[in-house]
Coordinates of C-alpha atoms in Angstrom, one line a residue:
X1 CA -17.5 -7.1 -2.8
X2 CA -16.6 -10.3 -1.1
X3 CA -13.1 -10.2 -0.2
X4 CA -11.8 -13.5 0.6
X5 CA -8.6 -12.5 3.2
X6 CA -6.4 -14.9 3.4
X7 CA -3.7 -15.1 5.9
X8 CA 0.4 -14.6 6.3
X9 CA 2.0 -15.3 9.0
X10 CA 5.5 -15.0 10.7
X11 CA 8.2 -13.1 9.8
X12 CA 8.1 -14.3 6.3
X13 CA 5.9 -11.3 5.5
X14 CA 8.2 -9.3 4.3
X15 CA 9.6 -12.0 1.9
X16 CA 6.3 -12.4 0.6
X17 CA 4.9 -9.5 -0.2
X18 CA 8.0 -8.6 -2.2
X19 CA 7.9 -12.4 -3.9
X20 CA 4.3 -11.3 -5.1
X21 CA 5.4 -7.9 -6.2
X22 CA 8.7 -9.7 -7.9
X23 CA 5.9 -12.6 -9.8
X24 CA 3.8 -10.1 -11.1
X25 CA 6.1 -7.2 -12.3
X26 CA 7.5 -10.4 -14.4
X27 CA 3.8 -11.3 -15.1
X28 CA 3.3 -7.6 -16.6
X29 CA 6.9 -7.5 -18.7
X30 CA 5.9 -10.8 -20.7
X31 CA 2.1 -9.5 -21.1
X32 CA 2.9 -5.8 -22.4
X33 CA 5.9 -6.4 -23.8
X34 CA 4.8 -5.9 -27.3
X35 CA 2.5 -3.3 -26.8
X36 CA 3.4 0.6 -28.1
X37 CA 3.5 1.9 -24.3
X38 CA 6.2 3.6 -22.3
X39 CA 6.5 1.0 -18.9
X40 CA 7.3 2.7 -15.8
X41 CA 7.6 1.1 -12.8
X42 CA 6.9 3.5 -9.6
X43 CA 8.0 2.9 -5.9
X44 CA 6.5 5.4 -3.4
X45 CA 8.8 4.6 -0.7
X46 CA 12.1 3.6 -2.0
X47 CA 14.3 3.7 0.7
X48 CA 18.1 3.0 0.5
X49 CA 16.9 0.0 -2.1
X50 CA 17.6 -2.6 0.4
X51 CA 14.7 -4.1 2.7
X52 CA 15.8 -2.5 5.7
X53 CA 14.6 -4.2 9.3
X54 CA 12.6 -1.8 11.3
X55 CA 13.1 -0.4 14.7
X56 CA 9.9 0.7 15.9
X57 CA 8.8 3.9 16.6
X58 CA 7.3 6.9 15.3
X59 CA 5.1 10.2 15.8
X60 CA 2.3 7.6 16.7
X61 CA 4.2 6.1 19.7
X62 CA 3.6 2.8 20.6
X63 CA 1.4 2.1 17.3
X64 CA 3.9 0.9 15.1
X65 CA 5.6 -1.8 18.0
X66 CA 4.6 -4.9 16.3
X67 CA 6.8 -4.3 13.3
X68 CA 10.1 -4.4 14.7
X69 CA 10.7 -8.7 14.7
X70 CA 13.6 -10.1 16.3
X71 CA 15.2 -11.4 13.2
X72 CA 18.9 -10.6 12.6
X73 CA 20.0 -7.8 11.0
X74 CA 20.1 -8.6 6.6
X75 CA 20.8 -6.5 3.8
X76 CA 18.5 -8.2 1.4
X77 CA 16.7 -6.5 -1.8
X78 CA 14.4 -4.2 -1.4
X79 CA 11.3 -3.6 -3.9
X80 CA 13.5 -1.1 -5.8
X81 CA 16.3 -4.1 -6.6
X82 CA 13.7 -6.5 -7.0
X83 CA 12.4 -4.4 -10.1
X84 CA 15.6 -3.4 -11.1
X85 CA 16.5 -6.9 -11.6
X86 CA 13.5 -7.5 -13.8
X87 CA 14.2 -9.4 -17.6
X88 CA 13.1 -7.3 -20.0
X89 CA 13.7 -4.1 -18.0
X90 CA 11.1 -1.2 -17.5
X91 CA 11.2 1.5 -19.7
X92 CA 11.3 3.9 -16.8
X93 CA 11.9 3.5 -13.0
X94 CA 10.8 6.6 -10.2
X95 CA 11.4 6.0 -7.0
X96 CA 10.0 8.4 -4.1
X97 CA 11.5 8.7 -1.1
X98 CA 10.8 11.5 1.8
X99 CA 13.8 10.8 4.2
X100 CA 17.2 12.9 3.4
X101 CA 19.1 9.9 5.7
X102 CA 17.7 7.1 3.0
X103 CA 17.5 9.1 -0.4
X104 CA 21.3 9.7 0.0
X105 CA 21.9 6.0 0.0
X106 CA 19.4 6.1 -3.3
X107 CA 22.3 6.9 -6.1
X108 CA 24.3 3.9 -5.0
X109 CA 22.0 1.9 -7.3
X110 CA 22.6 3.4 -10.2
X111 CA 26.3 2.4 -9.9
X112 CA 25.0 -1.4 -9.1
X113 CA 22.8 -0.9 -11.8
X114 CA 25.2 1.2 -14.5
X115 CA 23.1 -0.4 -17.7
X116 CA 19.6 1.5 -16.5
X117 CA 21.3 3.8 -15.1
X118 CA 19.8 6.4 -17.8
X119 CA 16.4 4.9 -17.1
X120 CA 16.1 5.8 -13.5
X121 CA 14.9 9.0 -12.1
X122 CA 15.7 9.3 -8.1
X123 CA 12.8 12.0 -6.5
X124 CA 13.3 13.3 -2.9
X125 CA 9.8 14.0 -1.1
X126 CA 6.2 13.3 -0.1
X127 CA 4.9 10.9 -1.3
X128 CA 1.4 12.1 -1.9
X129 CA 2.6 15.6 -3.3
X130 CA 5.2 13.3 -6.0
X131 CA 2.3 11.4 -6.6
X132 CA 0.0 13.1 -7.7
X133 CA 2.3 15.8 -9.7
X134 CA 3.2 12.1 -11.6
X135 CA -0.4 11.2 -12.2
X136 CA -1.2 14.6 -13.1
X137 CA 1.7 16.0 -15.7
X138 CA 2.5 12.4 -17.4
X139 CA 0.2 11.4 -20.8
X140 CA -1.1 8.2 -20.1
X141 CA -2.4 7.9 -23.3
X142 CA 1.2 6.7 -24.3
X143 CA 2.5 5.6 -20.5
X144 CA 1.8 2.3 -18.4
X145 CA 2.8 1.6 -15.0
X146 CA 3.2 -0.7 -11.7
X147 CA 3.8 1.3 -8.4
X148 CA 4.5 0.0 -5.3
X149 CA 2.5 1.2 -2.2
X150 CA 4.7 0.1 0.6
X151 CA 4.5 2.5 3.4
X152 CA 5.5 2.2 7.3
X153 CA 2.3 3.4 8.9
X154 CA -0.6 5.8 7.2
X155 CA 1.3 8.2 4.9
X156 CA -1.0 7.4 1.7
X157 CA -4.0 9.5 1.5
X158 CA -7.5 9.1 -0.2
X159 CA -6.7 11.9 -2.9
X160 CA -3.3 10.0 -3.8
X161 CA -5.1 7.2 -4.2
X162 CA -8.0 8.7 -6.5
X163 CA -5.6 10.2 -8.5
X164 CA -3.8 7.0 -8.9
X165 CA -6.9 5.5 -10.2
X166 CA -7.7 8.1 -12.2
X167 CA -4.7 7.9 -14.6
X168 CA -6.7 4.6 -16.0
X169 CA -3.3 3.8 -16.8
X170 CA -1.4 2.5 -13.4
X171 CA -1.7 -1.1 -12.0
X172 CA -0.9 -1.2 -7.6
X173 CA 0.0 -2.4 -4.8
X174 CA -1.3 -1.4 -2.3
X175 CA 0.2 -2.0 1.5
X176 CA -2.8 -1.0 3.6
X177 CA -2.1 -0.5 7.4
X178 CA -4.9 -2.4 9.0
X179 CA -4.0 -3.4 12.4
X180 CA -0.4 -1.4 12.2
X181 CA -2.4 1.6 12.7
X182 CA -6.2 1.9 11.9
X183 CA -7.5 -0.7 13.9
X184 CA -5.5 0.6 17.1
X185 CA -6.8 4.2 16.4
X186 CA -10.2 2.8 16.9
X187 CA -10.8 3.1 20.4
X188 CA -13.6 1.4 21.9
X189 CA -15.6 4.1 22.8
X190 CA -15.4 6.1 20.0
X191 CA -13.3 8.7 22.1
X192 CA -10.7 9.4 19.3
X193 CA -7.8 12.2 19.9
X194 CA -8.2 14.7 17.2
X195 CA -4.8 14.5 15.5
X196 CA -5.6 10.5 15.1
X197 CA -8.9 11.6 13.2
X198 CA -7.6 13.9 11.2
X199 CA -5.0 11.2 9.9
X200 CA -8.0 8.7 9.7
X201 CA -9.8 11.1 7.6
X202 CA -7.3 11.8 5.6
X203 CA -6.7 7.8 4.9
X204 CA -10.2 7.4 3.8
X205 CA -10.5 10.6 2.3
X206 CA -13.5 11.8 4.4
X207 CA -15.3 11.3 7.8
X208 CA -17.8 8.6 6.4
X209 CA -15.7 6.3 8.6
X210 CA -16.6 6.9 11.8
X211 CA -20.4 6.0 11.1
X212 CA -19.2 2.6 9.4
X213 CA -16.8 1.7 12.4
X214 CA -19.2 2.7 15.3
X215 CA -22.9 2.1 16.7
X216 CA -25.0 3.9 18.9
X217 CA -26.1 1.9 22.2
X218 CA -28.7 2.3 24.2
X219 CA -28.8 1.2 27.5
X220 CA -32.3 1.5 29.7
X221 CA -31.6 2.6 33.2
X222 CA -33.7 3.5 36.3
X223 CA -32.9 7.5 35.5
X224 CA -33.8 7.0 31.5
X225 CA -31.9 5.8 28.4
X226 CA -28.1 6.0 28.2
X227 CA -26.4 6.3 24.7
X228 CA -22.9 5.6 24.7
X229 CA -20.7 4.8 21.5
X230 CA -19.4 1.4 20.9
X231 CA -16.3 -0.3 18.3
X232 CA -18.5 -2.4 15.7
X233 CA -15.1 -2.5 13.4
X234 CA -12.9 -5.6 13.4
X235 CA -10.1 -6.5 11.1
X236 CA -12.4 -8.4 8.3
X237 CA -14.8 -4.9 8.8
X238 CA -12.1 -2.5 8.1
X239 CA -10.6 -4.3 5.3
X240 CA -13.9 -4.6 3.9
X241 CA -14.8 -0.9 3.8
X242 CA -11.4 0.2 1.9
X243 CA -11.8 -2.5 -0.3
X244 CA -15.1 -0.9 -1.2
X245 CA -13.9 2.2 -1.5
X246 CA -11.3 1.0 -3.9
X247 CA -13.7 -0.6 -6.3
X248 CA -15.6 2.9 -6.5
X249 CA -12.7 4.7 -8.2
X250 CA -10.8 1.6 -10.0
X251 CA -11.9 -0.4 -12.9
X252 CA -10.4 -3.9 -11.1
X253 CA -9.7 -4.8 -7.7
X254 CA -8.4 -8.4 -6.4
X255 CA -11.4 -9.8 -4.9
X256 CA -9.0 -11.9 -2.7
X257 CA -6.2 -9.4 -0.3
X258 CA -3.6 -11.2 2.2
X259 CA -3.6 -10.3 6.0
X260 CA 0.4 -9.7 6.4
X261 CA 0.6 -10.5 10.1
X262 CA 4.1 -10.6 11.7
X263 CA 5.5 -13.6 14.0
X264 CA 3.2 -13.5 17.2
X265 CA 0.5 -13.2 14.9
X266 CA -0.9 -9.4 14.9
X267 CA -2.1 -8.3 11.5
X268 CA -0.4 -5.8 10.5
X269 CA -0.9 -5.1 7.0
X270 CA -3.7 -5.8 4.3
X271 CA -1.9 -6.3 0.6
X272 CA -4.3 -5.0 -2.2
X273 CA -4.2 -4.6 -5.7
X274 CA -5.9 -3.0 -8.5
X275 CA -6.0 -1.9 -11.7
X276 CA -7.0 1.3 -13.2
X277 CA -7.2 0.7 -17.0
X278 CA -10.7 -0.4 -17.9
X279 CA -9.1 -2.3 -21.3
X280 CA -6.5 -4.3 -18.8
X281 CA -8.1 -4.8 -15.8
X282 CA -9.4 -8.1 -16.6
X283 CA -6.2 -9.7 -17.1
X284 CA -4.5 -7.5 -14.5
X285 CA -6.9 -8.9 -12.1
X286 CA -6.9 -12.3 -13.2
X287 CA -3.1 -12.5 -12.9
X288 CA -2.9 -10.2 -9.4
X289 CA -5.4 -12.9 -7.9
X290 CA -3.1 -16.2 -9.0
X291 CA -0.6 -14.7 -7.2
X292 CA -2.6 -13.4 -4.0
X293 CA -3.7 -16.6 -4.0
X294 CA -0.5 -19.0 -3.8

């Protein structure tokens, strides 16, 4: 796999990764519009349906710092209004979301939205556990769909993401939290708390990780060798690995992710996307890689 990473920077990430969502959900209406499927288009992490600025903070403390920016407070679409807002219209919209605070702002858009009102089906909850109940009670012989991977910090885990893939039926995107959280749980000496690998694990759906992220070093010394741990992983190394990972279980994946990095310049985010229908991928990928790359 050679990824080709390009970079975004400032704080026009947002804006960006929700134009590329916004360009290929049109991308996808125009090339499936006259085939015999039911179109769903699924957002994990729906919120109120407006992009919402971020305050920082979280059960990780400091780890999530860089994503509160200093623009002013805007109530702009979200990914959920972005879809809705799609010509033709989805067949089907699902949007996720875990927090009672935002889920309760959720209904508002079927009021804004009164015409697809029918079409949409709010769900309060974890992500991973809606998820995969989806991927696992829907026939995707006669379903196709876009979802939306946009998460704050590490809530998507391997076994979502394996059961995503193996619907062979769902195209995503996926928000990977590079620097936001994985790289910073790194530590240099391999020293990692034990809450942190658990989480770590359960992003990369095992413990194969740690051996790809770290090296043993050997140091010769006057009382015999030391062996100490050291960080091999960098952002490029990182990105690499759960890109690899990604090609094992789908039949396409973008050869060429964006580096979202907010405006002082710290990566935050790798955006991903691939396809898990082996009849579709080619095109899917052909299309997702246009837009990565503009």
């Amino acid at each position: 796999m050679s990824a080709q990473q390009s970079q975004l920077f400032g704080g026009s990430w947002t804006e960006e990764k929700l134009d590329k969502l916004q360009r290929y959900l049109l991308a996808y209406k125009t090339v499936l519009k006259n085939q015999p499927f039911t179109l769903i288009y699924i957002d994990a992490f729906a919120g109120t349906g407006y992009r919402e600025i971020v305050n920082g903070g979280s059960a990780d403390g400091q780890l999530f710092t860089e994503l509160a920016e200093s623009e002013p407070q805007r109530f702009l679409d979200g990914s959920v209004r972005i879809a809705l807002k799609v010509d033709p219209p989805f067949d089907e919209y699902v949007f996720i979301e875990a927090s009672e605070k935002r889920f309760s702002e959720l209904p508002k858009i079927e009021e804004d939205f009164p015409q697809l009102a029918s079409r949409i089906q709010l769900i309060k909850g974890d992500c991973n556990d809606r998820l995969q109940e989806l991927c696992n009670t829907r026939d995707w012989n006669y379903h196709r769909a876009v979802l939306f991977l946009d998460p704050f910090g590490m809530q998507v885990e391997w076994n979502t993401i394996e059961a995503v893939a193996a619907t062979k039926a769902i195209d995503v995107w996926i928000l990977f939290p590079l620097g936001v959280a994985v790289n910073r749980m790194l530590t240099r000496n391999g020293e990692i708390p034990k809450p942190w690998r658990s989480r770590l694990d359960r992003l990369f759906g095992s413990d194969k990780w740690f051996e790809e992220f770290y090296e043993e070093k050997v140091t010769s010394t006057l009382w015999g060798d030391k062996r100490r741990l050291e960080k091999v992983a960098n952002f490029r190394r990182i990105a690499y690995y759960y890109m690899e990972k990604l090609e094992k279980v789908f039949a396409g994946v973008a050869d060429n992710p964006i580096q979202l990095r907010n405006s002082k310049g710290v990566p935050l985010f790798l955006l991903c996307f691939a396809a898990a229908n082996p009849s579709g991928a080619r095109v899917a990928i052909k299309i997702a890689q246009h837009i990565l790359g503009k």
